[in-house]
Coordinates of C-alpha atoms in Angstrom, one line a residue:
X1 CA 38.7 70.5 28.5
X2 CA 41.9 69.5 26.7
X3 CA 42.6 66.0 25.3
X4 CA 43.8 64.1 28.1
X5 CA 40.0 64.6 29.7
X6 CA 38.9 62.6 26.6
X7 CA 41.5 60.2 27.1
X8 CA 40.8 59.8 30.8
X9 CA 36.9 59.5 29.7
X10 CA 37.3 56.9 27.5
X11 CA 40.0 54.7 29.9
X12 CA 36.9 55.2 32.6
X13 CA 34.2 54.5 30.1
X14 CA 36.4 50.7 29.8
X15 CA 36.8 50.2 32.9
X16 CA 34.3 51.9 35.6
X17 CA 31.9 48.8 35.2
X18 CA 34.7 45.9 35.8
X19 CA 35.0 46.5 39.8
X20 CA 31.1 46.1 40.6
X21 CA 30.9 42.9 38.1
X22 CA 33.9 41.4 39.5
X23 CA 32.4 41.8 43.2
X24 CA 29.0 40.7 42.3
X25 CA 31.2 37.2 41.1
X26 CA 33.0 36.9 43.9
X27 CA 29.6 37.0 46.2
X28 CA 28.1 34.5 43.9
X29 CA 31.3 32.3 44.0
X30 CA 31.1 32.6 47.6
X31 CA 27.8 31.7 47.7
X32 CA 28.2 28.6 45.7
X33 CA 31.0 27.5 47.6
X34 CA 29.8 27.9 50.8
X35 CA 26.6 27.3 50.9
X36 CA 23.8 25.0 49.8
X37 CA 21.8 28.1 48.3
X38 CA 22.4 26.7 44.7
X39 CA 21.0 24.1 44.7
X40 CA 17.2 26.6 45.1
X41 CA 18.1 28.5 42.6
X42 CA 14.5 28.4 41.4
X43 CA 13.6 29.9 44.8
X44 CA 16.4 32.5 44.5
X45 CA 15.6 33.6 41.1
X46 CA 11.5 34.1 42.4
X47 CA 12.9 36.0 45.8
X48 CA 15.6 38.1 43.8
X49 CA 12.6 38.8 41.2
X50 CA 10.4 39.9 43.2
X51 CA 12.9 42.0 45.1
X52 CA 13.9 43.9 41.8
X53 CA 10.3 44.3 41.1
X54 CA 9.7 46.1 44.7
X55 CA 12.6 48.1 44.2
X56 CA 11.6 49.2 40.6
X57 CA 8.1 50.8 42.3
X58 CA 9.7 52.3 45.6
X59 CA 12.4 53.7 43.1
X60 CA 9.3 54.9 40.7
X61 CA 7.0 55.9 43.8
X62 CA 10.2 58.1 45.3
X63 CA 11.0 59.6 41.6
X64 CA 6.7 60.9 41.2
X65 CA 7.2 62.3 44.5
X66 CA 10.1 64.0 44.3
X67 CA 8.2 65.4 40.9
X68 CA 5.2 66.7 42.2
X69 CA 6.9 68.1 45.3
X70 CA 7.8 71.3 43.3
X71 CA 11.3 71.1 43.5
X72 CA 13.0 72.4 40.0
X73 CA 16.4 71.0 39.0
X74 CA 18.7 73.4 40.3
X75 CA 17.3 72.1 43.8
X76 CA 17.7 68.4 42.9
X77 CA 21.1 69.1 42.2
X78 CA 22.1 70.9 45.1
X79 CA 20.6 68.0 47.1
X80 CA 22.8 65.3 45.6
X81 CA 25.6 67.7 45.6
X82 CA 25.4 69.0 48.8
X83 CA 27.5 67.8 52.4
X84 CA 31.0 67.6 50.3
X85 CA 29.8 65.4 47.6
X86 CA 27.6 63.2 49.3
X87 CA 26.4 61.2 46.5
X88 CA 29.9 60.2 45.4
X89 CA 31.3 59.4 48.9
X90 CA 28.2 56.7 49.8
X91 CA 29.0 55.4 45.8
X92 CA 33.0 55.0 47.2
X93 CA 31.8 53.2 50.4
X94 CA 29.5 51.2 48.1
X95 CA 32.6 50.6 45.2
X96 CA 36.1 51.1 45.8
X97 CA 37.5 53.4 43.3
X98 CA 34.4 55.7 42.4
X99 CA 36.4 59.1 44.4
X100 CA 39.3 58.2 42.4
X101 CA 37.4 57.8 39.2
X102 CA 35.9 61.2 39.7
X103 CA 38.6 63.1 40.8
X104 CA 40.4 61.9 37.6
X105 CA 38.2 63.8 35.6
X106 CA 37.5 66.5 37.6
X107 CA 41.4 67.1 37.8
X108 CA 42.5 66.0 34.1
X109 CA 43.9 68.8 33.9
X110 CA 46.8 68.2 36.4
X111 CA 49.0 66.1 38.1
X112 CA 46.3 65.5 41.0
X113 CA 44.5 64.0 37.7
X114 CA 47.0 61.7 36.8
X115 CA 47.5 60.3 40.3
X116 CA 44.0 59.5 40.5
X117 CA 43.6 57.7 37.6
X118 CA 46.8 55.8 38.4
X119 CA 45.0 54.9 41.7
X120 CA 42.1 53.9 40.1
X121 CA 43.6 51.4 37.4
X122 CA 45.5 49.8 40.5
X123 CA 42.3 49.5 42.5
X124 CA 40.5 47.9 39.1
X125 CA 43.3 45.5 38.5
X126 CA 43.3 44.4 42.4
X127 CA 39.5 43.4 42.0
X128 CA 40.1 41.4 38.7
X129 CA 43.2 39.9 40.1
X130 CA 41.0 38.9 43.3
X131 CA 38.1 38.0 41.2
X132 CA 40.9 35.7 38.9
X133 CA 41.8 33.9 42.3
X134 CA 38.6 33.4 43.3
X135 CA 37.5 31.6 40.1
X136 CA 40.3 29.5 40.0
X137 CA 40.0 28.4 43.2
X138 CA 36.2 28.1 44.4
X139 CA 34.4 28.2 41.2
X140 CA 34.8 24.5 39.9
X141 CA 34.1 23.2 43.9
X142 CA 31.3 25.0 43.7
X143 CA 29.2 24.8 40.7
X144 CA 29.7 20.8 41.1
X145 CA 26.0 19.4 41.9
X146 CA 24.5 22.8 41.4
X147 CA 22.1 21.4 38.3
X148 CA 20.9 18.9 41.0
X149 CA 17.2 19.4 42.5
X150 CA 16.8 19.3 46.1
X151 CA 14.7 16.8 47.4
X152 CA 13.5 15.4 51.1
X153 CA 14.1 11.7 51.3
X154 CA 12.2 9.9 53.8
X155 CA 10.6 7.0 54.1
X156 CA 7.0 6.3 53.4
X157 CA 5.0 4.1 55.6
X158 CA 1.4 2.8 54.3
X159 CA -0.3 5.5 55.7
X160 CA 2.0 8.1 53.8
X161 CA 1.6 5.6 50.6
X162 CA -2.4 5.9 50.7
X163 CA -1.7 10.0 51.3
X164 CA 0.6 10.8 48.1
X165 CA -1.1 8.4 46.0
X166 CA -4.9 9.0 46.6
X167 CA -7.2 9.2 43.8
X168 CA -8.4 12.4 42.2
X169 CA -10.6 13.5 39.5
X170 CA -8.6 14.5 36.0
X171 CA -9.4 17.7 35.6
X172 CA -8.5 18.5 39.5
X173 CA -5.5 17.3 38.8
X174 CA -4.6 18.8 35.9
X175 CA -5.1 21.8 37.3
X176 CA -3.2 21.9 40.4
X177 CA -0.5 20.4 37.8
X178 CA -0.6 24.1 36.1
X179 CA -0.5 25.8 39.1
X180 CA 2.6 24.0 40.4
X181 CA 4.9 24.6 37.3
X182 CA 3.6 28.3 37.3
X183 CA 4.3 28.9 40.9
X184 CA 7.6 26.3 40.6
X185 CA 9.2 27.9 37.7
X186 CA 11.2 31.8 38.1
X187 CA 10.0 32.7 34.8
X188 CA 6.6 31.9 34.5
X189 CA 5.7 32.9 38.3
X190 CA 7.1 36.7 37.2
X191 CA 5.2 36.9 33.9
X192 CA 2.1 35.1 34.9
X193 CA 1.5 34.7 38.4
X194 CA 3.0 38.3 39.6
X195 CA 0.9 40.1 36.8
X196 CA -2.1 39.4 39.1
X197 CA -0.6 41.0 41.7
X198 CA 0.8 44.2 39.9
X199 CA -2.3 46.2 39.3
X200 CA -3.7 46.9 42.4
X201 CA 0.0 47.5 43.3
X202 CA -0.2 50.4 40.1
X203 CA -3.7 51.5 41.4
X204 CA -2.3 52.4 44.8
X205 CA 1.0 54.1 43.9
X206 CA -0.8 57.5 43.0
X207 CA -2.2 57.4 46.5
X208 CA 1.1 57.6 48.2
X209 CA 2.9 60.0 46.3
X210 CA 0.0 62.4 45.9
X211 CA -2.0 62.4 49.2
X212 CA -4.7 64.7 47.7
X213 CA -5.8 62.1 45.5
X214 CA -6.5 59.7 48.3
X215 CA -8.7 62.8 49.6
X216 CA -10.4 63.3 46.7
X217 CA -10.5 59.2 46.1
X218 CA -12.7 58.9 49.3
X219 CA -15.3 61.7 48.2
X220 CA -16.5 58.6 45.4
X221 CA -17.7 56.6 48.0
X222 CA -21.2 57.7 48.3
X223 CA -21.1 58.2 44.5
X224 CA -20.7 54.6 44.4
X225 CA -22.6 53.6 46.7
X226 CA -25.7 54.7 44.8
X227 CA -27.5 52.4 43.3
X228 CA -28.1 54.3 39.8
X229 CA -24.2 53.6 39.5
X230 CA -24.2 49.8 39.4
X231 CA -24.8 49.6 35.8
X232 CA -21.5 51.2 35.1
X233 CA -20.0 49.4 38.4
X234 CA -20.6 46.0 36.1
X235 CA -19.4 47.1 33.0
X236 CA -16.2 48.4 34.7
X237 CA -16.0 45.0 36.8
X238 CA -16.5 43.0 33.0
X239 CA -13.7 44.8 31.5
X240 CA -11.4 44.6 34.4
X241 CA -12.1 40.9 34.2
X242 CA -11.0 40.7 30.7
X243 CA -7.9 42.6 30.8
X244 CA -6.5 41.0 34.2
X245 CA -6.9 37.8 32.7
X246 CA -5.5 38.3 29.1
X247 CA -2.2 40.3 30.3
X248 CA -1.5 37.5 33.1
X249 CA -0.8 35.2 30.0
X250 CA -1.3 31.8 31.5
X251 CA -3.6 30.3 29.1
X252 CA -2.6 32.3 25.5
X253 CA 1.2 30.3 26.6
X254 CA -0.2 26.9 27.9
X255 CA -0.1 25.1 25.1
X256 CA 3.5 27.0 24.1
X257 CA 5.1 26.4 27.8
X258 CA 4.6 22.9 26.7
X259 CA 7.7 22.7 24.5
X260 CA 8.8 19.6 23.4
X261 CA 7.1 17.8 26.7
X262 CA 3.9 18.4 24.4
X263 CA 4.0 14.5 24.0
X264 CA 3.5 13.5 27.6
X265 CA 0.0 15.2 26.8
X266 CA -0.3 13.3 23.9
X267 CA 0.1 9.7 26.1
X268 CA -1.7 10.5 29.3
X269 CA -5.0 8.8 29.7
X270 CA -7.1 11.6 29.8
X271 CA -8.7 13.7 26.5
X272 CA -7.7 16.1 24.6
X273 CA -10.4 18.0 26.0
X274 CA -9.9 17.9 29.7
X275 CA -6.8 18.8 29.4
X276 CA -7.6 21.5 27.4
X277 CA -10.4 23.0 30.1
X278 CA -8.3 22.6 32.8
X279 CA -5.6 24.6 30.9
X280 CA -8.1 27.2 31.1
X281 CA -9.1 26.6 34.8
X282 CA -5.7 27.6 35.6
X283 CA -6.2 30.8 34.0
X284 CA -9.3 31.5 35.3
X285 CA -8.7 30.7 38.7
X286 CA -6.0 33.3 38.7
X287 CA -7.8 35.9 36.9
X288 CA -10.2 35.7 39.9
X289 CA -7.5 36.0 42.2
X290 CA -6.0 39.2 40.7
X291 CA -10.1 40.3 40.6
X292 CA -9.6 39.6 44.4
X293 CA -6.6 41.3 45.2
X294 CA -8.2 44.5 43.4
X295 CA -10.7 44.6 46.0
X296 CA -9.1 44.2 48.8
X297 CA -7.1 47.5 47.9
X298 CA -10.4 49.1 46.8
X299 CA -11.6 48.2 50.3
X300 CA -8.5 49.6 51.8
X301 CA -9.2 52.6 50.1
X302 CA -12.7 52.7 50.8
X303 CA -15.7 51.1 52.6
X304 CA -17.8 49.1 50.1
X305 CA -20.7 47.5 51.1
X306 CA -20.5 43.3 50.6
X307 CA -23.1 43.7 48.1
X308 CA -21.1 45.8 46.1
X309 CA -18.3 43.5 46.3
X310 CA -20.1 40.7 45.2
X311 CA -21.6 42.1 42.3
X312 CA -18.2 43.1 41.5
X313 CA -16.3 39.5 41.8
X314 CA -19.6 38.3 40.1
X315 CA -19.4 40.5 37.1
X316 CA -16.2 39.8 36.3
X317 CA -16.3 36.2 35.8
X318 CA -17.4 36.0 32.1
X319 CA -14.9 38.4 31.1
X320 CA -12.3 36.1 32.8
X321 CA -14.1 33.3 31.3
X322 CA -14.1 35.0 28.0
X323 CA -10.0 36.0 28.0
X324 CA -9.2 32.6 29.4
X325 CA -10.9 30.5 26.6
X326 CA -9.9 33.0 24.0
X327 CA -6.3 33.0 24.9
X328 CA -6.3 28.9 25.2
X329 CA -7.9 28.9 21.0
X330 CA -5.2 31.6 20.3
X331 CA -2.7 29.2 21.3
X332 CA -3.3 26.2 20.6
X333 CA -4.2 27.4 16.8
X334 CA -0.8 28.8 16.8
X335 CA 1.7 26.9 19.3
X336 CA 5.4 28.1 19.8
X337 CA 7.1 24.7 20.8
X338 CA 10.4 25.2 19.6
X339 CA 12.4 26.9 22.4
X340 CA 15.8 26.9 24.6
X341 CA 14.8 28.8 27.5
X342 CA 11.2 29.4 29.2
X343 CA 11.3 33.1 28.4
X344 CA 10.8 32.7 24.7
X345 CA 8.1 30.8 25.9
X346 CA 6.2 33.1 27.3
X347 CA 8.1 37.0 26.5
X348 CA 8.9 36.4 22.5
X349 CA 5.5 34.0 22.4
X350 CA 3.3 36.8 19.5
X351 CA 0.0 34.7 20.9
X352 CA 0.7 36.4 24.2
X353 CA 0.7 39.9 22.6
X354 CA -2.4 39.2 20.4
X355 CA -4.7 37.8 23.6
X356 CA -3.4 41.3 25.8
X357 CA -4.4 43.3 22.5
X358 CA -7.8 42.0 22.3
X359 CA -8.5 42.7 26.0
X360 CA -7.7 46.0 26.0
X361 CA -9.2 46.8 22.5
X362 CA -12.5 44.7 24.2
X363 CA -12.6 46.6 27.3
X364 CA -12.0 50.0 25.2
X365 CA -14.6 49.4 23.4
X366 CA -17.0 48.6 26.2
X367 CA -16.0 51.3 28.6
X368 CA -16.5 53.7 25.1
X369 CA -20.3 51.7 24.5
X370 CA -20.9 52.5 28.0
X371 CA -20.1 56.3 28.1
X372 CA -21.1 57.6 24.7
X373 CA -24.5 55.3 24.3
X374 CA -27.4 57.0 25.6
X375 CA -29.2 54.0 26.8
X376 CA -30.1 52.7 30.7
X377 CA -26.8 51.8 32.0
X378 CA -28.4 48.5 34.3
X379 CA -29.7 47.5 31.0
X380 CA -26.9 47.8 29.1
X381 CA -24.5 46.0 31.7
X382 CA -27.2 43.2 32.2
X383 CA -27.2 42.7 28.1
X384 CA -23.4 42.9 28.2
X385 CA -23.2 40.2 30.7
X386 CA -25.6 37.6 28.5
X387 CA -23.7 38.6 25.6
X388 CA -20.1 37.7 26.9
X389 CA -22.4 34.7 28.7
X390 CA -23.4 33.5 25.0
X391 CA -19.9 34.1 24.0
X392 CA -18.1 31.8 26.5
X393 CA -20.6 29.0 25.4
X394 CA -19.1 29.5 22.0
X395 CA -16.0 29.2 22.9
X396 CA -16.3 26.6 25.2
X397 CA -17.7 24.6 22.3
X398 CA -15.0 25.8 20.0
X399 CA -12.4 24.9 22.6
X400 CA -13.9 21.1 22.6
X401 CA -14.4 20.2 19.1
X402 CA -11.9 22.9 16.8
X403 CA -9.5 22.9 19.9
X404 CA -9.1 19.3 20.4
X405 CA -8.7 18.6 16.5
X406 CA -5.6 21.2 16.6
X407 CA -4.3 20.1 19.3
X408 CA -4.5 16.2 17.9
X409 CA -2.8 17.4 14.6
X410 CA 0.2 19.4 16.9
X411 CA 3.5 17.9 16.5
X412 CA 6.5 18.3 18.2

């Protein structure tokens, strides 16, 4: 390798990554332009999340199998090498200039070298040119009206009226509020609605790149099944409910996700206290859903009976109480209202970290109490469930008395 393979590296290093960020403009122009897409950009950014997110575990699920399938490297290599460089010929197809790119450096050496890396600055320069036009052109035409919100106008007759404006209770309301900006905004549905959703997702993924575990997965069933293992089923089912709920976030961010809107609360004809529960609610309601879809792959997985199931969903609902109203103290004790953008909101927010951190170092401690204590394991998860009972009383009374005082003194 003489010099002009280091020169020839570092000209590549420069430019390899200007061609794909120059196309992936020009299909976002295009896009703009064209089409009225822009203006759900809310919607995109949920669907393109959530496509990254699938593609991250297929990628990850692919990867473990490929592991575990005994191949060493020298066969992974040969794999991507093999068929007259394969790999790099579906990468050209995909990116103009990649055969040229490699050839370069494969052939630094000589002329063939030279040409290639001639060819390649050409092809680079084409797509920035193209990529210049484009701009120029479209760009302006089509980011006009793109900060606008889309919206259905129609008219409402009386019956319509009395429909959108019917009368609710507080709380109910409040609520469904939550709900709505969670689902409604990109980056609060991936961090806190999705997390619900990612678990069972996480439990399965074993089962489909190793299919012996599924095997040896279904020998638990009549294990289960006994009834001298529901004592451990509950404490399991508690501890899962604590831990779902305190790494979805929603309720150790509520009063932070606020921002400088924090006021509105202030105003609204409803207390401090309401507001403050049904923050909570929110949180609760989808802790029980990510419960939920935990069981549904558990029953996919295996035949439970419904009684099993309920005393599953039913166990779990303290700890969810107990993460929900903790994480709603932790934040409004400590609010982060000063932000730009929704992600410091809820990914730099410290009162996040602290609520996950006292889930997990809860439900290692239990899971440890439950293993290493030489006590009746029915008794034991029957005194753990009045115990986190008691404690969610506490809290709740916290929540309305301490938690409504901090949440007067909060200024934005």
């Amino acid at each position: 390798m003489g010099a002009i393979y280091y020169v020839y590296s570092v000209i590549l290093f420069l430019t390899i990554p200007i061609i794909p960020l120059s196309m992936a403009s020009i299909l976002n122009i295009l896009i703009m332009r064209f089409t009225n897409m822009g203006n759900h950009k809310d919607l995109l950014k949920i669907i393109g999340g959530i496509l990254a997110m699938v593609l991250a575990i297929v990628f990850n699920m692919k990867m473990q199998k490929l592991g575990t399938s005994g191949m060493n490297q020298q066969q992974i290599l040969n794999m991507l090498s093999e068929g007259n460089n394969s790999l790099v010929g579906i990468s050209s197809k995909v990116f103009p200039g990649v055969s040229e790119a490699v050839k370069a450096i494969v052939f630094s050496g000589s002329f063939v070298g030279l040409k290639n890396i001639i060819l390649f600055l050409i092809i680079t320069l084409c797509t920035l040119f193209i990529f210049l036009i484009a701009g120029e052109k479209l760009y302006f035409k089509g980011v006009i009206g793109i900060s606008e919100a889309p919206s259905a106008r129609r008219k409402l007759n009386n019956k319509d009226l009395q429909k959108v404006s019917r009368k609710s209770s507080p709380i109910k309301s409040l609520v469904g509020k939550e709900l709505k900006i969670l689902f409604r905004t990109p980056i609060y549905f991936m961090n806190c609605i999705i997390m619900n959703f990612l678990w069972p997702v996480f439990l399965l993924i074993p089962f489909f790149t190793e299919p012996e575990v599924f095997k040896n997965f279904k020998r638990l069933v009549p294990v289960i099944n006994d009834t001298k293992w529901i004592g451990i089923i509950i404490i399991i089912s508690l501890a899962a409910g604590i831990f779902i709920t305190s790494s979805n976030l929603i309720t150790s961010t509520a009063i932070s996700r606020e921002g400088s809107n924090l006021f509105v609360s202030k105003y609204i004809a409803v207390g401090y206290d309401v507001q403050l529960i049904a923050k909570v609610l929110s949180g609760a309601i989808m802790g029980m859903v990510g419960i939920l879809a935990m069981l549904l792959v558990i029953l996919f997985l295996m035949k439970l009976p419904l009684y099993m199931i309920l005393i599953v969903f039913v166990s779990s609902i303290p700890g969810i109480l107990f993460s929900a109203m903790l994480g709603i103290i932790i934040d409004v004790a400590f609010p982060k209202l000063n932000w730009d953008n929704e992600v410091k909101a809820v990914k730099q927010n410290f009162n996040g970290f602290i609520a996950i951190m006292v889930g997990i170092g809860v439900s290692v401690l239990m899971a440890i109490a439950a293993i290493n204590l030489n006590f009746d394991k029915f008794v034991m998860s029957i005194i753990a469930i009045l115990l986190f009972l008691i404690i969610d009383c506490i809290l709740y009374k916290i929540i309305v008395t301490k938690g409504v005082s901090l949440f007067r003194n909060i200024e934005v």
